[in-house]
Coordinates of N, CA and C in Angstrom, one line a residue:
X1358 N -5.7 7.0 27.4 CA -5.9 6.9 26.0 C -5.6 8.2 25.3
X1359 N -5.2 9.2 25.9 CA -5.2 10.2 25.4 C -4.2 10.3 24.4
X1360 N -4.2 11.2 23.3 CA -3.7 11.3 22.2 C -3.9 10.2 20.8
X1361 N -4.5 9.0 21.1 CA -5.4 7.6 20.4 C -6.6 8.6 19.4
X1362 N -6.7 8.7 18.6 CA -7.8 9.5 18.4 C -9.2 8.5 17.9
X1363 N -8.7 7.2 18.0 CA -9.3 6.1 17.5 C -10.6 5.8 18.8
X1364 N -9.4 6.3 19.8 CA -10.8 5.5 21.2 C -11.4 7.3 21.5
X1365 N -12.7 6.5 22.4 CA -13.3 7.8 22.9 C -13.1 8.0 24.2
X1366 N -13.7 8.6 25.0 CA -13.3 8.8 26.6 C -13.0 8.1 27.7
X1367 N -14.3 6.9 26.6 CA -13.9 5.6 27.6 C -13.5 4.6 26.9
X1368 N -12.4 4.6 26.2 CA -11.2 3.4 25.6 C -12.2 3.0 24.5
X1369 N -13.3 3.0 24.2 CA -14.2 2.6 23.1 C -13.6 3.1 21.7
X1370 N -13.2 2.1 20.4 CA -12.7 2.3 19.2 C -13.9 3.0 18.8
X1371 N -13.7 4.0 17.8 CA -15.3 4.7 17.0 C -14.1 5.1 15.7
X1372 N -14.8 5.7 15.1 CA -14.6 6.2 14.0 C -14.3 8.2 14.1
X1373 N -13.0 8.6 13.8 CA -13.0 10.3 13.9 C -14.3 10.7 13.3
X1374 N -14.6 12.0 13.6 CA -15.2 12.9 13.3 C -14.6 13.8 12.7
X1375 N -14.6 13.4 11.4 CA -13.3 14.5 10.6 C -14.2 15.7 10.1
X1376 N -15.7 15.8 10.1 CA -16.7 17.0 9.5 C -16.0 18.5 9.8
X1377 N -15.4 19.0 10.7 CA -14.7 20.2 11.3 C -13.3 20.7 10.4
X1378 N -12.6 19.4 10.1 CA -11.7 19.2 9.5 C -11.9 19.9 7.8
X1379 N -10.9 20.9 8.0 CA -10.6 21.6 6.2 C -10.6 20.2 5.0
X1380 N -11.2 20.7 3.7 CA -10.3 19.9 2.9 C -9.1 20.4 2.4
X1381 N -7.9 19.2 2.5 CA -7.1 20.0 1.5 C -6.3 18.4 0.2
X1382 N -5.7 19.2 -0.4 CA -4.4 17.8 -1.0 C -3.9 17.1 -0.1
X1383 N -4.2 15.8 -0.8 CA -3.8 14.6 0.5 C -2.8 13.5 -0.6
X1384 N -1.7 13.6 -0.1 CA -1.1 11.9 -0.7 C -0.2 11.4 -0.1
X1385 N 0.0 9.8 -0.3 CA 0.7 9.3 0.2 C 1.8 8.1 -0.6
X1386 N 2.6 8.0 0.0 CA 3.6 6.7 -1.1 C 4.2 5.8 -0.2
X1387 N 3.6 4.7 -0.6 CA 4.4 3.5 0.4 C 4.8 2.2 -0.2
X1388 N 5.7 1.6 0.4 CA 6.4 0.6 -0.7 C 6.3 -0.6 0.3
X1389 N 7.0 -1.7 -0.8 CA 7.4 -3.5 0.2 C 7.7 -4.2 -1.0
X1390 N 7.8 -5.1 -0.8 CA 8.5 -6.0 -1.5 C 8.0 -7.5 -1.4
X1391 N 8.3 -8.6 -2.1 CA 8.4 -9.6 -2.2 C 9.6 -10.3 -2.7
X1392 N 10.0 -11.3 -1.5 CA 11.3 -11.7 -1.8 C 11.1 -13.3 -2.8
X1393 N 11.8 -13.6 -3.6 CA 11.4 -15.4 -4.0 C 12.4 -15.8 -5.1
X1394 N 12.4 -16.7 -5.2 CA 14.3 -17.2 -6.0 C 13.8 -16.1 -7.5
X1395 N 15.6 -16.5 -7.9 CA 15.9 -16.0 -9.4 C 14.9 -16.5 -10.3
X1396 N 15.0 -17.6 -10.0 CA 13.8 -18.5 -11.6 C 12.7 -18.0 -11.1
X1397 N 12.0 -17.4 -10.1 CA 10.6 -16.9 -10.0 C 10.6 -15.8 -10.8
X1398 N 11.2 -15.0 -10.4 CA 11.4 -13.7 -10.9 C 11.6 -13.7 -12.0
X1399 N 12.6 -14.7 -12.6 CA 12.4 -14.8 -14.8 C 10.9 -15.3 -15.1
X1400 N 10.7 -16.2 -14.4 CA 9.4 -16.5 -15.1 C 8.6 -15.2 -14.8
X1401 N 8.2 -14.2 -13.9 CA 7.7 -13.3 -13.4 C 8.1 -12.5 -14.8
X1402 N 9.0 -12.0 -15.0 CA 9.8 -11.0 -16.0 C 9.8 -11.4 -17.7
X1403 N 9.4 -12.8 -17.8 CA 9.4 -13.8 -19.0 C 8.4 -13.7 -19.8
X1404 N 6.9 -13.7 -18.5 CA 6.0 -13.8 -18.9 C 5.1 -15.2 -19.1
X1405 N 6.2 -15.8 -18.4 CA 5.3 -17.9 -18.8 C 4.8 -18.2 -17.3
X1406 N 4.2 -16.9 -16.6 CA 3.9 -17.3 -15.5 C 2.5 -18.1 -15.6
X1407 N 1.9 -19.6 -15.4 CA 0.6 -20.0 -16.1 C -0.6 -19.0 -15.7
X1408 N -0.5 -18.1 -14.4 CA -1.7 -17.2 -14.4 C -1.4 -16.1 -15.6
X1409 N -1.0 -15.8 -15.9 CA -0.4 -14.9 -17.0 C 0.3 -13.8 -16.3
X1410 N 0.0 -12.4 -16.8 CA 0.6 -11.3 -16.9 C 0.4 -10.9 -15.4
X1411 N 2.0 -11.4 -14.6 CA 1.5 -11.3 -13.0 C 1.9 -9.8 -12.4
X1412 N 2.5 -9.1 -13.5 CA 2.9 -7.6 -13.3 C 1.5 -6.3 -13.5
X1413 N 1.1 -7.1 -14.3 CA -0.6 -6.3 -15.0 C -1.6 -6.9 -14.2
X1414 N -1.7 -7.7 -13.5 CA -3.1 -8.3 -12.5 C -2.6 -7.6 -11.2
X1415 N -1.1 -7.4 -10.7 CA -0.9 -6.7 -9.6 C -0.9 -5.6 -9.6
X1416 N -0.6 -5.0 -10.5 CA -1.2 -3.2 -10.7 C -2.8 -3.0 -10.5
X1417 N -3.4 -4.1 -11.1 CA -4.9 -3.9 -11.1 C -5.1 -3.8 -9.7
X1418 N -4.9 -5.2 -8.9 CA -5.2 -5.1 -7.6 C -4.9 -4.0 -6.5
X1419 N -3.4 -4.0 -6.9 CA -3.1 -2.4 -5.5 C -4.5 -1.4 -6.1
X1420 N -4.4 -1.4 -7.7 CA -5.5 -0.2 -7.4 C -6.8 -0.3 -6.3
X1421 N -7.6 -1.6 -7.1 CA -8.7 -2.1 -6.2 C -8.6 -1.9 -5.1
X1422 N -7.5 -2.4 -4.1 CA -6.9 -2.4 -2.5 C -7.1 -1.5 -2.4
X1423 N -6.4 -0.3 -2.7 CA -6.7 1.2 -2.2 C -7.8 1.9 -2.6
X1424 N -9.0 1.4 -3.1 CA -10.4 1.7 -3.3 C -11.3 1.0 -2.7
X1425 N -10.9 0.1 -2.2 CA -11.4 -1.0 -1.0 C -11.2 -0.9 0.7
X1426 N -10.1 0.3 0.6 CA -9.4 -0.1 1.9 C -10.6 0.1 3.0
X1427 N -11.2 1.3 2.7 CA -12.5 1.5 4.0 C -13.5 0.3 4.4
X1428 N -13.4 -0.8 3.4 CA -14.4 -1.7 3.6 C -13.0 -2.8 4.4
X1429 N -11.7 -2.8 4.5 CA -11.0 -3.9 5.0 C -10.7 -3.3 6.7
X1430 N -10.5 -1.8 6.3 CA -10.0 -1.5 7.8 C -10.9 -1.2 8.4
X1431 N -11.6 -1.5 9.8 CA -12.8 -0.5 10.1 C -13.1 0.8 10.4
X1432 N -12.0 1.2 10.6 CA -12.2 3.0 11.3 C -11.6 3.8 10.2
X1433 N -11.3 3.2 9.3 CA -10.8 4.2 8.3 C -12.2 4.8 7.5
X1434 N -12.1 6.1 6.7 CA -13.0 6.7 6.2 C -13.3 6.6 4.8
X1435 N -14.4 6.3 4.2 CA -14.3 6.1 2.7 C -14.2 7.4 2.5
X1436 N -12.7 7.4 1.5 CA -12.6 8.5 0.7 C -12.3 8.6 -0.5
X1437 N -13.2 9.8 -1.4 CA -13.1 10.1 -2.9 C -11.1 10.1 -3.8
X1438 N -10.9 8.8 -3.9 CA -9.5 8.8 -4.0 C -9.8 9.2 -5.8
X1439 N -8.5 10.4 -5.8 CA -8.2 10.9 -7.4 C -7.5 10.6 -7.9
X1440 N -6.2 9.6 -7.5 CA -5.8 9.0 -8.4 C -4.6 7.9 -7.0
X1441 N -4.4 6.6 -8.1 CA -4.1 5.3 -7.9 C -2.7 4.7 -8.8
X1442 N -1.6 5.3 -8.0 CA -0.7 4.8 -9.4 C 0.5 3.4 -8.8
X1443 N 0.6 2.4 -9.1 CA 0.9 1.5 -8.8 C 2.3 1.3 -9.7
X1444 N 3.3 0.8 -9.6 CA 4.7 0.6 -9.7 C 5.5 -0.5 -9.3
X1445 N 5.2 -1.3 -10.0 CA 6.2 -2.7 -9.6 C 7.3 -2.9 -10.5
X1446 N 8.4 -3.0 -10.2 CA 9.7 -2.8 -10.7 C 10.6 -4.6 -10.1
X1447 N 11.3 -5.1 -10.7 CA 12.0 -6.1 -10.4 C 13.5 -6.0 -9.7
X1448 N 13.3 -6.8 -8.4 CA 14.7 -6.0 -8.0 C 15.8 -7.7 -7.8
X1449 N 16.9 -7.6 -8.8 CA 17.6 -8.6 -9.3 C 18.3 -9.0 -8.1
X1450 N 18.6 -7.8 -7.5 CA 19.2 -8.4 -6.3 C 18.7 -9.1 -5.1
X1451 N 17.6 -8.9 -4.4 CA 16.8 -8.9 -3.3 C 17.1 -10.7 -3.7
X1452 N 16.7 -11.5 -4.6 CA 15.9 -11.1 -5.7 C 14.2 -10.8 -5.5
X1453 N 13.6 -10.0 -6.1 CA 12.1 -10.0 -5.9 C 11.3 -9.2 -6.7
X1454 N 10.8 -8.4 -6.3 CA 9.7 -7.4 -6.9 C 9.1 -6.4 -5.5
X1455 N 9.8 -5.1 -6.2 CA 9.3 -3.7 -5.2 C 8.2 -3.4 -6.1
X1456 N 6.9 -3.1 -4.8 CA 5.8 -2.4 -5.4 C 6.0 -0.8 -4.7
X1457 N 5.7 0.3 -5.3 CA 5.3 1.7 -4.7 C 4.1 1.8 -5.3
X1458 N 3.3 2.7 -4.2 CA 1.7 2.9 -4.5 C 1.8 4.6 -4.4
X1459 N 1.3 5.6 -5.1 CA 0.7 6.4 -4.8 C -0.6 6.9 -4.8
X1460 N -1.2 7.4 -4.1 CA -2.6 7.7 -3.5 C -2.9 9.4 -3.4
X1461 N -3.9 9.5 -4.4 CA -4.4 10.7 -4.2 C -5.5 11.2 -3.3
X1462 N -5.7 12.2 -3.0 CA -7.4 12.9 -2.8 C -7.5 14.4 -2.2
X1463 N -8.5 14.5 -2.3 CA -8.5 16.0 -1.5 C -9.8 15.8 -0.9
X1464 N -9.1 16.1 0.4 CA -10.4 15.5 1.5 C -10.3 15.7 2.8
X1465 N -11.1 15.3 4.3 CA -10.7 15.9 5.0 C -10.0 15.2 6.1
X1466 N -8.8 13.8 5.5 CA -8.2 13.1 5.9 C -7.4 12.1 5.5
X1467 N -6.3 11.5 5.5 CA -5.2 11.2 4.8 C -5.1 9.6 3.9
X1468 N -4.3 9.4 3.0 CA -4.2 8.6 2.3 C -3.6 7.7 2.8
X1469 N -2.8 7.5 3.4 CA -1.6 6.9 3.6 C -2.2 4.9 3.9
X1470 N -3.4 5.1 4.2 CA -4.1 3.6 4.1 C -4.3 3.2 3.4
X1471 N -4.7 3.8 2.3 CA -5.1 3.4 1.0 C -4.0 2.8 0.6
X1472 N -2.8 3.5 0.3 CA -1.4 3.6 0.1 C -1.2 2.4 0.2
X1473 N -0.6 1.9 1.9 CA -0.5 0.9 2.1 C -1.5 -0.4 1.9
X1474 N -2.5 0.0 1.9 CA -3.1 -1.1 1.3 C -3.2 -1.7 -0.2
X1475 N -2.3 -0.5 -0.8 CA -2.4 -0.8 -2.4 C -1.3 -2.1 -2.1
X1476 N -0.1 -1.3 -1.8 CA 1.2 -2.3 -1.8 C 0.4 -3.7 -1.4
X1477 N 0.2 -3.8 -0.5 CA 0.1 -5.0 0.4 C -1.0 -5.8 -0.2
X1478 N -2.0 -5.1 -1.4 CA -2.7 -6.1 -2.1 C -1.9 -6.7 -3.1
X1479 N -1.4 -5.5 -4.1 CA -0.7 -5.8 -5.2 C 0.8 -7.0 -4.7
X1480 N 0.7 -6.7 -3.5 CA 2.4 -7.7 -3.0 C 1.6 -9.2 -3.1
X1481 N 0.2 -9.6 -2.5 CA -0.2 -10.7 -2.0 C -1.1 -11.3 -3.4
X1482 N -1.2 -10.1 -4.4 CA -1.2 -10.9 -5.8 C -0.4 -11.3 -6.4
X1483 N 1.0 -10.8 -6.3 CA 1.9 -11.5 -7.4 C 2.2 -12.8 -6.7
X1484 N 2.4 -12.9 -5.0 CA 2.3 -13.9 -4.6 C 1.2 -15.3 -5.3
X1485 N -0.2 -14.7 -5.2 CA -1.1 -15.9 -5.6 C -0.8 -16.2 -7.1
X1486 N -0.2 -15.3 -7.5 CA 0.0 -15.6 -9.0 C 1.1 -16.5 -9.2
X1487 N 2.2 -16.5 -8.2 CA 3.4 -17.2 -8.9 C 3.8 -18.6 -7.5
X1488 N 2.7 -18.8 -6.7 CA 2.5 -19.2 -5.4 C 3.0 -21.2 -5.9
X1489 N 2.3 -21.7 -7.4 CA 2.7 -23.0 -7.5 C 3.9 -23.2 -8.0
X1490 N 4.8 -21.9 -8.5 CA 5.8 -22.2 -8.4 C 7.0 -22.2 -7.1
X1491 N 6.5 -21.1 -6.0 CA 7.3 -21.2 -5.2 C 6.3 -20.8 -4.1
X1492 N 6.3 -21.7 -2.7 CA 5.4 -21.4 -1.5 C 6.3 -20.5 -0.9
X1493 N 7.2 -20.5 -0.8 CA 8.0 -19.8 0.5 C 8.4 -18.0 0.0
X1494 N 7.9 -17.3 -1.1 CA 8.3 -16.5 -0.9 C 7.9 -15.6 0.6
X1495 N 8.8 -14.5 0.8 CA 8.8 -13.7 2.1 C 8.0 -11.8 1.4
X1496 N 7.0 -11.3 2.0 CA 6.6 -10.4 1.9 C 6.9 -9.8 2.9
X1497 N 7.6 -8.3 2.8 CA 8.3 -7.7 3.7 C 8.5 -6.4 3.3
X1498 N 9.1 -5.9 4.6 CA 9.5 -4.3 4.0 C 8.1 -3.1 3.9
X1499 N 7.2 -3.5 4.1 CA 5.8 -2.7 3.5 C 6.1 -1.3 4.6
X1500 N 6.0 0.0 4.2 CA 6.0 0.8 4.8 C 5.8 2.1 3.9
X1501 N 5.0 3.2 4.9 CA 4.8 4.4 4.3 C 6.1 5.5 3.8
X1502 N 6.3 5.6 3.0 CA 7.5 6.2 2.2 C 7.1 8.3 2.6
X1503 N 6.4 8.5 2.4 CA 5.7 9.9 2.6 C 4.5 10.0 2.3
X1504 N 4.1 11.1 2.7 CA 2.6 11.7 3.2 C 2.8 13.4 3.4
X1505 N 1.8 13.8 2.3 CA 1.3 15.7 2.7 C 0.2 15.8 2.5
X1506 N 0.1 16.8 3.1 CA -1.3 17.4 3.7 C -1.5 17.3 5.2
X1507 N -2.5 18.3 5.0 CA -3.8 18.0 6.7 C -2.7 19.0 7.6
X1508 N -3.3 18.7 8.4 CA -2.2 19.2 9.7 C -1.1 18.9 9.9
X1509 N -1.0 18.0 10.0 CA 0.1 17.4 10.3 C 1.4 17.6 9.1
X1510 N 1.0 18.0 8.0 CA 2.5 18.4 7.2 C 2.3 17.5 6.4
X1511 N 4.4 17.6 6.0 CA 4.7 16.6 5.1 C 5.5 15.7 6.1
X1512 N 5.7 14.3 5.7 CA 5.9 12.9 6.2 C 7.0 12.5 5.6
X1513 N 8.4 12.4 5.9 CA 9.5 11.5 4.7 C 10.3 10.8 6.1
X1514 N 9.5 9.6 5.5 CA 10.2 8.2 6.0 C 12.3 8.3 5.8
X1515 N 12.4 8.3 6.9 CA 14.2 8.0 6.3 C 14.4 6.9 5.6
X1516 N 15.0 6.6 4.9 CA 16.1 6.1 4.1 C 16.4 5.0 4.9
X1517 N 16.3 3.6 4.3 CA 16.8 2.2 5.1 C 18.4 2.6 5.8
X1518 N 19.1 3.2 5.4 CA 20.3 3.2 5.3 C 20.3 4.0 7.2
X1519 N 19.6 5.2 6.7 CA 19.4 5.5 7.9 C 18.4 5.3 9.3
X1520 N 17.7 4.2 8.6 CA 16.9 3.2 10.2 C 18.2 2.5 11.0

């Protein structure tokens, strides 16, 4: 199990001991998408969605999600997050809706959960919002875009083009 920092000596999951650990600037940016026909996305973009404003209820939630996340994941650490900025944009082609989350803090361990938990709330709200008009949308694509701070650096995901 070595190099897991999650298990202990003897394969047991616990929680790091980050107390030794510097604070420093921590953020992270991660995106995904939601795929679902053209007419979802007009009514999405229209505004006649019947839950209402399904662009403003999913900004709310990524935020929530990434102020929540320590209570969804277990080993992650509650941390003093500084800021929460959520970004959903319509993408005509796909067709669908890209969310990007960014995640602040200064602390003595990284964002990148929070991050990803913003996306992945805010993606699975616009879903419940626009769900009786279409069941089959596909949620996809969710991945950490970058990450700095801590030890470990800075973090830049390549480019789809280049996976």
């Amino acid at each position: 199990m070595s190099g897991l920092t999650h298990f202990d000596a003897d394969g047991q999951a616990h929680m790091v001991d980050v107390s030794d650990k510097a604070d420093t600037a921590r953020m992270a940016v991660a995106e995904g998408y939601i795929k679902m026909s053209a007419q979802t996305l007009e009514t999405i973009q229209d505004g006649s969605a019947k839950k209402g404003d399904v662009m403003g209820v999913a900004r709310l939630a990524g935020i929530m999600g990434a102020k929540r996340t320590a209570d969804l994941i277990p080993l992650c650490h509650p941390l003093p997050i500084t800021k929460v900025a959520i970004e959903l944009e319509p993408v005509p082609d796909l067709p669908g809706v890209r969310v990007v989350a960014t995640v602040k803090t200064g602390g003595k361990t990284g964002v990148e959960m929070e991050a990803l938990t913003a996306v992945s709330t805010a993606l699975l709200t616009v879903y419940d919002m626009v769900k009786a008009i279409q069941k089959d949308m596909e949620i996809k694509d969710i991945r950490l875009l970058r990450k700095e701070g801590g030890k470990s650096g800075v973090f830049e995901a390549p480019s789809k083009s280049d996976a």
